[in-house]
Amino acid sequence: MTPKIEAFLKDAETDNPFLVVDLDVVEDRYRQLHSSFEEAHIYYAMKANPAKPILERLNKLGSSFDAASLAEIQQCLDAGVTPDRISFGNTLKKKKDIKAAFDLGVDLFVFDCIDELEKIAEVAPGARVYCRILVNRHGAGASWPLSRKFGCSSSMAHELMVRAKALGLVPFGISFHVGSQQLDPAHWGKAIADVAVLFDALGELGITLKMVNIGGGFPARYQDDIPALDDFISFIKNHMKTSFGENWPEIYTEPGRYIVAEAGVLQSEVVCISIKDFAEEIRWVYLDVGKFGGLAETIDESIIYQIATDYDEGEMGPVIIAGPTCDSCDTLYERTFFQLPLDLKTGDRVRILSAGAYTTMYASQGFNGFTPPEEYFV
Amino acid sequence: MTPKIEAFLKDAETDNPFLVVDLDVVEDRYRQLHSSFEEAHIYYAMKANPAKPILERLNKLGSSFDAASLAEIQQCLDAGVTPDRISFGNTLKKKKDIKAAFDLGVDLFVFDCIDELEKIAEVAPGARVYCRILVNRHGAGASWPLSRKFGCSSSMAHELMVRAKALGLVPFGISFHVGSQQLDPAHWGKAIADVAVLFDALGELGITLKMVNIGGGFPARYQDDIPALDDFISFIKNHMKTSFGENWPEIYTEPGRYIVAEAGVLQSEVVCISIKDFAEEIRWVYLDVGKFGGLAETIDESIIYQIATDYDEGEMGPVIIAGPTCDSCDTLYERTFFQLPLDLKTGDRVRILSAGAYTTMYASQGFNGFTPPEEYFV
């Protein structure tokens, strides 16, 4: 926790769960990535957290933006971003939304199938397009795999790029995504090699691609240590050299979690602590925020958040952690061997660390009558 | 689909996904349950769908209400429900919310541990309390199991009821829940027998309980046929006779899904249809509503919705169905062998049937920039 967040939490008087984000951490992460990887254009994956103060800070730093919908594009524009720095980065777009985005000045669209390509050609004539290919199909190494749903095979991408040109679009590049919270740099290597093959094959047909979009996936620190950012970057650079020699295409990257996760702390309150029978040692700890209040990434216990309390120096014991709703699926950690202090009691406040990404916007609009956490910026 | 819903869908001009609810179906389900089970007091589990028109219709019919939070209690009151017909039915309540509910006139609270009981005793002196016991621990038979997170052992419930009396509360009854969308009536039998043992044991100590709350769990029809409601009710009545003889306690039941699921149809649009490679037969069908837009109960492919299209007479083929967000976990049916018409194409509208329960309120407030579905009532 940063001093600014600590100070904010000390003075906070609300009884409801809330997220507090230190914008300086956002800036720091952006600068760190930018300086480690000067060759890359950073497209912040705003779905991770599209709050206006975050967009404004990143815009001031010169970031570009990866938007998932027309609404997100509008949020970018509202934050002062110019449309030339927005990529419509969802392979799933309604035709009317493509048209509206194009009319707003957005000129860069992803696709992964003929259906999508034809929609773009129809309503965004002459736009730049990039094709997402399917890599790391089983999400190996990633805590939050992304791979099966998006992208097509390389051979199909090849066909589609030829088609894109025939349809009057600008075949601009190839993208892939190795999975969010990817802990193993090796996955980028294989994908970059696949992209290089496509660049060559299309080049022989007179289609010169200009950009490789290496996706996001750089991890944030939750409970466990993670490899250093530079490990990923130097690995990626080495593979770019191996695959492309000295003539690199433009590199786009779409970090989301990496930029904002560690900037946020979610304050929650212990609603209840119980055991189910006299003989049981494992306590159930119920928080006022759960799967439907922003912690959706605990589905399948994928993301293991660190939970800080006022008793972390004391003796610990095993717990099952659950949210406040009348839904059994709103249980956060049951298989994970989670420990919390024995002194923790009902009414205590706890801090869920690295909660700046994929929390507030995931929250249900009001399941069980609980509204999403408020969000504050320091 | 009812004629009123069909007429509404025919005229609907919006491009965004929406839910339309036929209030007459809500009324019909309420009346059906009420006439099959006259002995039972119906507490509508409003978390299933707390929309005001639904609450108002049920209020007019004489229903009582099971509220999961202070906000839901307020929604009841706003719909004209008197507080004597509201049960604060979440075992997880902040002390300040218990107090506020009690101050509003609510006098019936559930609990399942000493922590919660002491909170109630402190801020709602003299209130009626009922203890939830843990039954069907592994959720057998239920499509959406509810059992592990809530309730305590019978022996602990016994102790807690003695304690409740000592704390000046009114030990009023015992509740259990066999799991939502429970397809096997047998689970109620075992639970009722457990409750009867508790009634006897506490009676010997001079604590005369008055109520057994048999929870909800009655199924709605999705893709597959379900047993008739009367099968459940007659089974439950038989077991009440076996366990309690002729002197039944009051019976409370908390249907949610049963009352509203079949009353609602969610209209969605096909955003894209694709294959991942030339050789693949299975199409990916992407809808404009997914796990974060209201179909959260597709987690683990638990609830298999029926999806109606304009081509249902034509030839069918296997599909994977996914939602519109940039999140791979937003895939609805991948293991389920789902078929949709070969003629289905991008831009077509589809109707997701029996979508009146556990949809709109589950929807994320804006993940990927997509707002929750609108809700209409006919």
Short mmCIF file of N, CA and C in Angstrom, two decimals, chain B residues 129-210:
data_model
loop_
_atom_site.label_atom_id
_atom_site.label_comp_id
_atom_site.label_asym_id
_atom_site.label_seq_id
_atom_site.Cartn_x
_atom_site.Cartn_y
_atom_site.Cartn_z
N VAL B 129 -36.53 -15.02 15.56
CA VAL B 129 -35.38 -15.51 14.79
C VAL B 129 -35.60 -16.96 14.38
N TYR B 130 -35.06 -17.30 13.24
CA TYR B 130 -35.05 -18.70 12.84
C TYR B 130 -33.64 -19.08 12.41
N CYS B 131 -33.30 -20.32 12.67
CA CYS B 131 -31.93 -20.78 12.43
C CYS B 131 -31.90 -21.64 11.17
N ARG B 132 -30.94 -21.36 10.31
CA ARG B 132 -30.82 -22.16 9.10
C ARG B 132 -29.88 -23.32 9.34
N ILE B 133 -30.34 -24.50 9.02
CA ILE B 133 -29.47 -25.66 9.17
C ILE B 133 -28.96 -26.11 7.81
N LEU B 134 -27.84 -26.80 7.90
CA LEU B 134 -27.12 -27.24 6.71
C LEU B 134 -27.68 -28.59 6.29
N VAL B 135 -28.24 -28.66 5.09
CA VAL B 135 -28.72 -29.95 4.57
C VAL B 135 -28.16 -30.13 3.17
N ASN B 136 -28.18 -31.33 2.69
CA ASN B 136 -27.75 -31.61 1.31
C ASN B 136 -26.46 -30.86 1.01
N ARG B 137 -25.47 -31.12 1.86
CA ARG B 137 -24.21 -30.37 1.87
C ARG B 137 -23.52 -30.28 0.51
N HIS B 138 -23.72 -31.27 -0.31
CA HIS B 138 -23.03 -31.25 -1.60
C HIS B 138 -23.92 -30.80 -2.76
N GLY B 139 -25.11 -30.34 -2.42
CA GLY B 139 -25.98 -29.78 -3.47
C GLY B 139 -26.52 -30.81 -4.42
N ALA B 140 -26.58 -32.08 -4.02
CA ALA B 140 -27.05 -33.13 -4.93
C ALA B 140 -28.42 -32.79 -5.50
N GLY B 141 -28.57 -33.04 -6.78
CA GLY B 141 -29.87 -32.86 -7.43
C GLY B 141 -30.17 -31.45 -7.87
N ALA B 142 -29.42 -30.48 -7.35
CA ALA B 142 -29.72 -29.09 -7.68
C ALA B 142 -28.80 -28.60 -8.79
N SER B 143 -29.38 -27.86 -9.74
CA SER B 143 -28.55 -27.30 -10.81
C SER B 143 -27.71 -26.14 -10.29
N TRP B 144 -28.20 -25.50 -9.26
CA TRP B 144 -27.48 -24.34 -8.71
C TRP B 144 -27.42 -24.54 -7.20
N PRO B 145 -26.44 -25.36 -6.74
CA PRO B 145 -26.41 -25.75 -5.33
C PRO B 145 -26.19 -24.55 -4.42
N LEU B 146 -26.74 -24.62 -3.25
CA LEU B 146 -26.67 -23.47 -2.34
C LEU B 146 -26.19 -23.87 -0.96
N SER B 147 -25.78 -25.09 -0.81
CA SER B 147 -25.85 -25.63 0.53
C SER B 147 -24.66 -25.38 1.42
N ARG B 148 -23.46 -25.39 0.88
CA ARG B 148 -22.31 -25.37 1.79
C ARG B 148 -22.14 -24.06 2.52
N LYS B 149 -22.47 -22.97 1.84
CA LYS B 149 -22.13 -21.67 2.41
C LYS B 149 -23.00 -21.29 3.60
N PHE B 150 -24.21 -21.80 3.64
CA PHE B 150 -25.17 -21.33 4.64
C PHE B 150 -25.61 -22.47 5.56
N GLY B 151 -25.93 -22.10 6.78
CA GLY B 151 -26.48 -23.07 7.71
C GLY B 151 -25.44 -23.65 8.63
N CYS B 152 -25.92 -24.24 9.73
CA CYS B 152 -25.03 -24.91 10.67
C CYS B 152 -25.58 -26.30 10.93
N SER B 153 -24.85 -27.09 11.68
CA SER B 153 -25.30 -28.44 12.01
C SER B 153 -26.53 -28.37 12.91
N SER B 154 -27.29 -29.45 12.96
CA SER B 154 -28.47 -29.48 13.82
C SER B 154 -28.09 -29.33 15.29
N SER B 155 -26.99 -29.93 15.67
CA SER B 155 -26.63 -29.84 17.09
C SER B 155 -26.26 -28.41 17.45
N MET B 156 -25.63 -27.72 16.50
CA MET B 156 -25.31 -26.31 16.77
C MET B 156 -26.58 -25.46 16.77
N ALA B 157 -27.50 -25.77 15.87
CA ALA B 157 -28.77 -25.03 15.84
C ALA B 157 -29.49 -25.17 17.18
N HIS B 158 -29.44 -26.35 17.75
CA HIS B 158 -30.06 -26.61 19.05
C HIS B 158 -29.48 -25.66 20.11
N GLU B 159 -28.18 -25.64 20.19
CA GLU B 159 -27.50 -24.76 21.16
C GLU B 159 -27.85 -23.30 20.92
N LEU B 160 -27.87 -22.93 19.63
CA LEU B 160 -28.08 -21.51 19.30
C LEU B 160 -29.51 -21.09 19.62
N MET B 161 -30.46 -21.99 19.48
CA MET B 161 -31.83 -21.64 19.79
C MET B 161 -32.01 -21.43 21.31
N VAL B 162 -31.33 -22.28 22.08
CA VAL B 162 -31.34 -22.08 23.54
C VAL B 162 -30.74 -20.72 23.88
N ARG B 163 -29.66 -20.43 23.20
CA ARG B 163 -28.98 -19.16 23.41
C ARG B 163 -29.88 -17.98 22.98
N ALA B 164 -30.60 -18.16 21.89
CA ALA B 164 -31.49 -17.10 21.39
C ALA B 164 -32.49 -16.72 22.48
N LYS B 165 -33.06 -17.72 23.10
CA LYS B 165 -34.04 -17.45 24.15
C LYS B 165 -33.37 -16.70 25.31
N ALA B 166 -32.18 -17.17 25.69
CA ALA B 166 -31.47 -16.52 26.79
C ALA B 166 -31.14 -15.06 26.47
N LEU B 167 -30.97 -14.79 25.19
CA LEU B 167 -30.64 -13.41 24.77
C LEU B 167 -31.89 -12.54 24.62
N GLY B 168 -33.06 -13.10 24.93
CA GLY B 168 -34.28 -12.31 24.87
C GLY B 168 -34.96 -12.28 23.52
N LEU B 169 -34.48 -13.12 22.61
CA LEU B 169 -35.12 -13.20 21.30
C LEU B 169 -36.22 -14.26 21.32
N VAL B 170 -37.06 -14.27 20.30
CA VAL B 170 -38.10 -15.29 20.18
C VAL B 170 -37.62 -16.39 19.24
N PRO B 171 -37.30 -17.57 19.76
CA PRO B 171 -36.87 -18.68 18.89
C PRO B 171 -38.09 -19.14 18.10
N PHE B 172 -38.11 -18.81 16.83
CA PHE B 172 -39.34 -18.92 16.06
C PHE B 172 -39.39 -20.15 15.16
N GLY B 173 -38.27 -20.51 14.57
CA GLY B 173 -38.33 -21.64 13.66
C GLY B 173 -36.98 -22.07 13.12
N ILE B 174 -37.06 -23.00 12.20
CA ILE B 174 -35.86 -23.59 11.57
C ILE B 174 -36.05 -23.50 10.05
N SER B 175 -34.97 -23.15 9.36
CA SER B 175 -35.04 -23.13 7.89
C SER B 175 -33.96 -24.01 7.30
N PHE B 176 -34.19 -24.38 6.08
CA PHE B 176 -33.15 -25.10 5.31
C PHE B 176 -33.37 -24.78 3.85
N HIS B 177 -32.41 -25.11 3.03
CA HIS B 177 -32.55 -24.89 1.59
C HIS B 177 -31.89 -26.05 0.86
N VAL B 178 -32.65 -26.69 0.00
CA VAL B 178 -32.15 -27.92 -0.65
C VAL B 178 -31.36 -27.62 -1.93
N GLY B 179 -31.19 -26.33 -2.25
CA GLY B 179 -30.47 -25.97 -3.48
C GLY B 179 -31.45 -25.46 -4.51
N SER B 180 -31.03 -24.45 -5.25
CA SER B 180 -31.92 -23.83 -6.23
C SER B 180 -32.03 -24.72 -7.46
N GLN B 181 -33.19 -24.64 -8.14
CA GLN B 181 -33.45 -25.52 -9.29
C GLN B 181 -33.21 -26.97 -8.89
N GLN B 182 -33.84 -27.34 -7.77
CA GLN B 182 -33.70 -28.70 -7.24
C GLN B 182 -34.68 -29.62 -7.98
N LEU B 183 -34.16 -30.67 -8.59
CA LEU B 183 -35.00 -31.53 -9.42
C LEU B 183 -35.46 -32.79 -8.70
N ASP B 184 -34.95 -33.02 -7.50
CA ASP B 184 -35.26 -34.26 -6.79
C ASP B 184 -36.00 -33.96 -5.49
N PRO B 185 -37.32 -34.25 -5.44
CA PRO B 185 -38.10 -33.93 -4.24
C PRO B 185 -37.56 -34.59 -2.98
N ALA B 186 -36.86 -35.72 -3.13
CA ALA B 186 -36.42 -36.49 -1.96
C ALA B 186 -35.62 -35.66 -0.96
N HIS B 187 -34.95 -34.62 -1.46
CA HIS B 187 -34.09 -33.86 -0.55
C HIS B 187 -34.88 -33.13 0.54
N TRP B 188 -36.15 -32.80 0.23
CA TRP B 188 -36.94 -32.14 1.27
C TRP B 188 -37.27 -33.11 2.43
N GLY B 189 -37.40 -34.39 2.10
CA GLY B 189 -37.81 -35.36 3.10
C GLY B 189 -36.83 -35.47 4.25
N LYS B 190 -35.58 -35.68 3.91
CA LYS B 190 -34.54 -35.81 4.92
C LYS B 190 -34.46 -34.55 5.79
N ALA B 191 -34.56 -33.39 5.12
CA ALA B 191 -34.42 -32.12 5.84
C ALA B 191 -35.58 -31.92 6.82
N ILE B 192 -36.78 -32.27 6.40
CA ILE B 192 -37.95 -32.10 7.28
C ILE B 192 -37.82 -33.00 8.51
N ALA B 193 -37.30 -34.20 8.30
CA ALA B 193 -37.10 -35.10 9.44
C ALA B 193 -36.10 -34.50 10.43
N ASP B 194 -35.02 -33.91 9.91
CA ASP B 194 -34.04 -33.26 10.78
C ASP B 194 -34.67 -32.14 11.58
N VAL B 195 -35.51 -31.37 10.91
CA VAL B 195 -36.16 -30.24 11.60
C VAL B 195 -37.07 -30.74 12.71
N ALA B 196 -37.80 -31.82 12.44
CA ALA B 196 -38.73 -32.34 13.44
C ALA B 196 -37.99 -32.79 14.70
N VAL B 197 -36.84 -33.40 14.51
CA VAL B 197 -36.03 -33.81 15.66
C VAL B 197 -35.65 -32.59 16.51
N LEU B 198 -35.30 -31.51 15.84
CA LEU B 198 -34.94 -30.28 16.54
C LEU B 198 -36.15 -29.70 17.29
N PHE B 199 -37.29 -29.72 16.64
CA PHE B 199 -38.50 -29.22 17.30
C PHE B 199 -38.75 -29.99 18.61
N ASP B 200 -38.62 -31.32 18.52
CA ASP B 200 -38.84 -32.16 19.71
C ASP B 200 -37.83 -31.85 20.81
N ALA B 201 -36.57 -31.83 20.41
CA ALA B 201 -35.51 -31.65 21.41
C ALA B 201 -35.65 -30.30 22.10
N LEU B 202 -35.96 -29.27 21.33
CA LEU B 202 -36.11 -27.94 21.93
C LEU B 202 -37.40 -27.86 22.75
N GLY B 203 -38.44 -28.57 22.29
CA GLY B 203 -39.70 -28.60 23.04
C GLY B 203 -39.49 -29.13 24.45
N GLU B 204 -38.62 -30.12 24.55
CA GLU B 204 -38.35 -30.69 25.87
C GLU B 204 -37.69 -29.69 26.81
N LEU B 205 -37.06 -28.70 26.24
CA LEU B 205 -36.44 -27.64 27.06
C LEU B 205 -37.39 -26.45 27.23
N GLY B 206 -38.61 -26.63 26.80
CA GLY B 206 -39.59 -25.54 26.95
C GLY B 206 -39.53 -24.50 25.86
N ILE B 207 -38.81 -24.81 24.79
CA ILE B 207 -38.73 -23.87 23.67
C ILE B 207 -39.62 -24.41 22.54
N THR B 208 -40.75 -23.77 22.35
CA THR B 208 -41.71 -24.26 21.37
C THR B 208 -41.56 -23.48 20.08
N LEU B 209 -40.95 -24.13 19.09
CA LEU B 209 -40.80 -23.47 17.80
C LEU B 209 -42.13 -23.47 17.06
N LYS B 210 -42.32 -22.48 16.20
CA LYS B 210 -43.62 -22.34 15.53
C LYS B 210 -43.57 -22.54 14.02
#
